[in-house]
Amino acid sequence: MISSTVKMSLSALWAHKLRTFLTLLGTMVGVTSVIAIISVLEAMMADVSGLINQFGSATVIVSRIGMVMSQEEYFEALKRKKITVADAEALDENVTLASAVGVRAIEFLPVKYGNKAIYNVRVIGYSGNAMEILDVDVTEGIFFTDFDDHHRHQVAVIGKTLKEKLFPNVTPIGKEVKIMGRKFTVIGIGKEFGSVFGEDHDRYAWIPFNTLLKMTDRHRSVGIAVKMKSEEYMDEGMDQIRTIMRARRGVDYHDDDSFGLFTSETAMAMFESFTANIRLIAVAIPFISIVVAGIVVMNIMMVSVTERTREIGIRKAVGARRRDIMLQFLYEAIIVSMLGGLLGLAAGLYLSSIFSEALDLPFVISTFALIAGLSIPACIGVFFGIYPAWKAAKLDPIEALRYET
């Protein structure tokens, strides 16, 4: 019975191709916009997640500023005492659950090679054990060692952007670049990080931490990275860090921390909380087009019922029940909505791939987008098709037979 009703629905849709196309188009546009936006948002979240996870799941970052949510909080945090190398040494000696403690400092400086120069490069000074603690690695050459850091050797590991712009046709390994007028020998090419929201994260040069301090300010505030022995020690290890840092900085028991602690998990949770409303609005806006698509489906189905009033009267006269008439029109609404949804899903994923490439984001096919692409058109078909189907089913057969278009 169901198969025959579906066949009749398909025949009716095929017989009215223009009307079917318009209905299908309305659903397709609505689903396309929703899927495209959901996929791009998922790509952004994946990109940010990849960047945040550079810290490592068992690593705690200790910083002077920490994570702030407003300009006022930032300026207030600037009043705090600096985080020093002595703090890092104290944590290394006293955090019993840590497997390694490292330091880093960042400057934005020009890097030159011959007559070429790249400005605003993130020159990051790392301690020699950075590869043990953070997500830093080399794709070519080697990383500098504790020996290089201790003796302030002028060696550098450069990112993909510097390699491509300064050394387009030659290998950078063994070549010398200039940073603040000093010659640095390139010993490695660092791993590729890509970009987040258009910001190039391969525009970097890694140099030994003590070398950077020698070039800039020995008394500057630094960042400390503490890697725990395993993830299960994170909470207890952070308590140890907090106790040591509060004691060293003379923080009273009733006062807040005068430093920041964060992990990849807390950083991601903060980012999701900060962007939750933005993402909600970004997804809610295209749902307006879904409602419009549903209204289009309902209106066109109402027109279909009106045009086929005599056909409905004939069917009822030969024994069709109200249920049969209702199911036929409901199936028509669902079928055309699902076809539009499938086309909208494909078009939405295609658009999201174009946007992801333009924004230099990873292309993500999320489970949520696939579920939404299939469930939304089905809901449109049922919700907005039920009234026209009900109206067709309740038509009086005598009045329907008398109806003339």
mmCIF file of C-alpha atoms in Angstrom, residues 44 48 64 70 86 103 133 150 215 242 252 283 289 364 367:
data_model
loop_
_atom_site.group_PDB
_atom_site.id
_atom_site.type_symbol
_atom_site.label_atom_id
_atom_site.label_comp_id
_atom_site.label_asym_id
_atom_site.label_seq_id
_atom_site.Cartn_x
_atom_site.Cartn_y
_atom_site.Cartn_z
ATOM 1 C CA MET A 44 37.193 27.170 12.529
ATOM 2 C CA VAL A 48 41.626 26.735 16.787
ATOM 3 C CA ARG A 64 52.047 36.787 33.966
ATOM 4 C CA SER A 70 38.442 42.211 28.647
ATOM 5 C CA ALA A 86 64.113 31.913 38.911
ATOM 6 C CA VAL A 103 60.769 28.546 29.456
ATOM 7 C CA ILE A 133 57.178 19.794 26.492
ATOM 8 C CA HIS A 150 73.313 27.519 27.851
ATOM 9 C CA MET A 215 69.648 40.280 22.653
ATOM 10 C CA ARG A 242 49.902 27.343 42.421
ATOM 11 C CA ASP A 252 47.943 36.296 50.827
ATOM 12 C CA VAL A 283 23.685 29.239 12.897
ATOM 13 C CA SER A 289 15.749 30.583 5.305
ATOM 14 C CA VAL A 364 35.611 19.487 7.910
ATOM 15 C CA THR A 367 28.504 14.539 11.737
#
